[in-house]
Amino acid sequence: MENKERVAAFSAAVEKIKSELKKDVVGQTDIIDNVIIAIVAGGNVLLEGVPGVGKTRLVRSLGRVLSLPFSRIQFTPDLMPSDITGANVIEKDDNGKLSTVFRRGPIFANLVLADEINRATPKTQSAMLEVMQEHKVTVANESYALEEPFFVLATENPIEQDGTYPLPEAQMDRFMFKLIMKFPEVDELSAIVNMTQITMDETAEAVVDGATILEMRALASTVPVIPEIMNYTMRLVANTHPERDASTASAHKYLKYGASPRAAQALITAAKVRALLTGNYNVSYEDIDALAPAVLRHRIKLNYNASNDRLGADDVIALIIKETRAQR
Amino acid sequence: MTKTFKELKRARLTDALLKSTLYGLSLGAFATGATMLTLKLLLITVNPMLYIPIGLGGFAIAFLVSLLVLLRTSARLAKELDKKYSLRESVQTMLEFDGKDGDMLLLQREHTEELLLALPKRPSAVKRYLIPAASLILSVALFLVGVLMPVNIDEPQPEPELPFVLTEWQIGAMEALIEEVSYAKLEESVKVELITRLETLLEHLRTVHYFKEMDEAVITAIVDIDLFVEEINTYKKVSLSLFGSTEYAPKKIAVSIITLNGVGFGEMISPIRETFGDTMYFVEIADFAEDVTERLAASGVAEGEPLRAAIESFAGSLSLIAENSELEFNEAQAEIDKAFITASDAIGSEMSAQYSNLTVRTRIIEQLIDIFMINEDDIPPLLCDMVPLLELDEDDKDGEGGKEDSGGYGEGNNLFGSDDTIYDTLFREDGAGYVKYGEVFQEYYLKVEELLLNGNLSEETKKLLIDYFRTLSDGSKK
């Protein structure tokens, strides 16, 4: 297939995914776009939103659309790591002989929905670290590779804090994006209610498979990035570090700590996908700026000044983008 | 690099060059016009050629600055296009990866080409060149105003020339002067020359209509008469020639002649006679005669000229006495006395003639100044007034030739004694070197005189030279 056709197939696949998702999810266009970007880029997504905005529905629909093995893990405080990864169990075969067999946990799927991930204990949460980063599970010194493509789409509820365990920074860093699902507008809400009066089931159909996703990822990786944009991205990430003298004023004023190098990797990788998604064949400043909040908001830590000035992570990121642009 | 991008770049280059040229011409015209206008308003007149560098300078500055501002490198143009048309860094990416292989890069290039082709059409030439063309028109208008604006300078009007009419009194005075000259005790040829000059002047003055012309004519006649007398009077050349000698006797004669006083000549040379009356007179007389003859030959005065001839005759008679070894002492003394008397008469007579020339010349000049009320300051320095100051130290008489007060050229404390040395580059036969000033002064003087008479020197240079030699003579302006 020629590259032009590959790009056309890329665009067609994205459009199909979008149109199928829209059958089950009302509104949330930006969230859908960013989830698609993360999946094509091979990144995990943390979805945050109040209950009922369709986080789980979105992920379930996505599992259907992508025609990939899908599993859902409801995180609870008593959830054990082996409940996620699987465990060695003793089994008796037909001859009555006992043997140890690894019983795979729900993580062995292409698309994993980690629902309310912050309800599990840190011990269980940490079981996700290796999986999310290295796409493998190690049990009793035995490693089991996960099938590609592999994505974790986690959700968390920002309101209920009782009995929750905030995700450690290291795990947060494993999520390419943290997406905030806003409460729907009135007309969207109306559409949701009307839709669910007919059926609660997801109606989206499978339109792409895992191989297509991998093909799309390979194509996106070839999108060129000029040194100026690469440099801008690195400066943007570096400027989130308040301990750096060269960082911008907003970083010094409002941040406690900044984003890790994974943020820069994530920005460039995701920007390449976004470029193709928006009909461009190269990464632009616009791509970087558009993705920066999703990539950085869970990787930075605001200090007291930010809350004092009633600024959220997105506000501070917007300030840093503005200041970094001014440095150009 | 895509074809469209190349075309855009070429178009920008053409635009930049044309606009820069227009801006250059604008500033050139503006600078010239503004300068011209300002100077005219300030009533300052300058050489029109000055406007050429101003115009060219203005053009060059505006052209270069505009070109610097308007000219785009590929990278700058790409950035500008991306920003202006929100092309999402497509052009910059295309340029950055220009020439590199890759399917995606190829697609990117094609995509960028499509974007560039879809760019809105450039504004029309009229719109694009409106500002530079307008600035040029305004500047040219200013330039034309500067050129055409009349200069309102109240130039000082030349004073009206005073009309001149030769009066009867002046005619009578001139005729009286001519008559006076005709009765003067001068050689006939000299008299004729002087009278001719005066008659010519009178005739010319009859046709003159303005005082300025009259002034010029009279002063020209004065200078001409002075020049004529300077040429016929040889006493200065003869004196300087003899004064160049290292011996006392020739110098003494030179000092006697330069005074141009025929009456006192005999008295002036009598000490020489006394010198020759002592020991070794034959040798000294012979040396004297030889020295004088050689110096006169080198004086530049024509052979046979009466004054030169008289002195040569004197030297010749002394030489004959010195050669005649049969003469007794008393006989020799008598011969020498006789030669001295003869020389005094002959040389004194010639000096008297030259003195008459000078006297008549001075009389004529003074009369002309009086008759026509000439301002003496308008008369250039006259050659006859330049008389070298020759002073003789009587100590030279014994032949020692002391340096101090040994004669010199100058006045006051500035004595250029004959023993003072100067670095001479002109007259030494063996090349440049130090010589006694007295030995070369004559050559210098003659050379300068020749230049003044025949050389193509400016009036300023002539005045400078004459003033210099006048300072070395008596320092007065006669």
PDB file of C-alpha atoms in Angstrom, chain A residues 3-4 7 219 222-227 229 274 276 278-282 284-287, chain B residues 79 87-94 96-97 102-105 107-108 110-112 114-115:
ATOM      1  CA  ASN A   3       1.830   5.946   1.808  1.00  0.00           C
ATOM      2  CA  LYS A   4      -0.915   8.119   0.435  1.00  0.00           C
ATOM      3  CA  VAL A   7      -2.789   7.969   5.198  1.00  0.00           C
ATOM      4  CA  LEU A 219       2.536   5.495  10.071  1.00  0.00           C
ATOM      5  CA  THR A 222       7.080   8.826  10.487  1.00  0.00           C
ATOM      6  CA  VAL A 223       5.484  12.259  10.705  1.00  0.00           C
ATOM      7  CA  PRO A 224       8.348  14.820  10.643  1.00  0.00           C
ATOM      8  CA  VAL A 225       9.032  17.295  13.383  1.00  0.00           C
ATOM      9  CA  ILE A 226      11.216  20.316  12.697  1.00  0.00           C
ATOM     10  CA  PRO A 227      13.960  21.119  15.215  1.00  0.00           C
ATOM     11  CA  ILE A 229       9.145  22.538  17.348  1.00  0.00           C
ATOM     12  CA  ARG A 274      -2.778  14.554  16.097  1.00  0.00           C
ATOM     13  CA  LEU A 276      -2.333  13.166  10.880  1.00  0.00           C
ATOM     14  CA  THR A 278      -6.126  16.887  11.682  1.00  0.00           C
ATOM     15  CA  GLY A 279      -5.030  16.402   8.085  1.00  0.00           C
ATOM     16  CA  ASN A 280      -1.517  17.653   8.440  1.00  0.00           C
ATOM     17  CA  TYR A 281       1.689  15.839   7.602  1.00  0.00           C
ATOM     18  CA  ASN A 282       3.967  17.467  10.093  1.00  0.00           C
ATOM     19  CA  SER A 284       2.928  22.010  14.397  1.00  0.00           C
ATOM     20  CA  TYR A 285       3.034  24.265  17.417  1.00  0.00           C
ATOM     21  CA  GLU A 286      -0.704  24.004  17.467  1.00  0.00           C
ATOM     22  CA  ASP A 287      -0.478  20.227  17.982  1.00  0.00           C
TER      23      ASP A 287
ATOM     24  CA  LYS B  79       8.242  31.050   8.721  1.00  0.00           C
ATOM     25  CA  LEU B  87      -0.058  26.729   7.529  1.00  0.00           C
ATOM     26  CA  ARG B  88       0.859  24.909  10.742  1.00  0.00           C
ATOM     27  CA  GLU B  89       4.586  24.898  10.061  1.00  0.00           C
ATOM     28  CA  SER B  90       4.107  22.954   6.839  1.00  0.00           C
ATOM     29  CA  VAL B  91       6.414  25.195   4.827  1.00  0.00           C
ATOM     30  CA  GLN B  92       9.107  25.196   7.484  1.00  0.00           C
ATOM     31  CA  THR B  93       8.934  21.403   7.694  1.00  0.00           C
ATOM     32  CA  MET B  94       9.108  21.116   3.926  1.00  0.00           C
ATOM     33  CA  GLU B  96      13.825  21.607   6.858  1.00  0.00           C
ATOM     34  CA  PHE B  97      13.542  18.166   5.273  1.00  0.00           C
ATOM     35  CA  GLY B 102      10.860   9.243   3.021  1.00  0.00           C
ATOM     36  CA  ASP B 103       7.299   8.471   2.064  1.00  0.00           C
ATOM     37  CA  MET B 104       5.869  10.717   4.728  1.00  0.00           C
ATOM     38  CA  LEU B 105       8.233  13.511   3.745  1.00  0.00           C
ATOM     39  CA  LEU B 107       3.495  13.395   1.255  1.00  0.00           C
ATOM     40  CA  GLN B 108       4.338  16.349   3.426  1.00  0.00           C
ATOM     41  CA  GLU B 110       2.937  17.411  -1.761  1.00  0.00           C
ATOM     42  CA  HIS B 111       0.618  18.620   0.929  1.00  0.00           C
ATOM     43  CA  THR B 112       2.633  21.801   1.390  1.00  0.00           C
ATOM     44  CA  GLU B 114      -1.173  22.111  -2.300  1.00  0.00           C
ATOM     45  CA  LEU B 115      -1.336  24.548   0.585  1.00  0.00           C
TER      46      LEU B 115
END
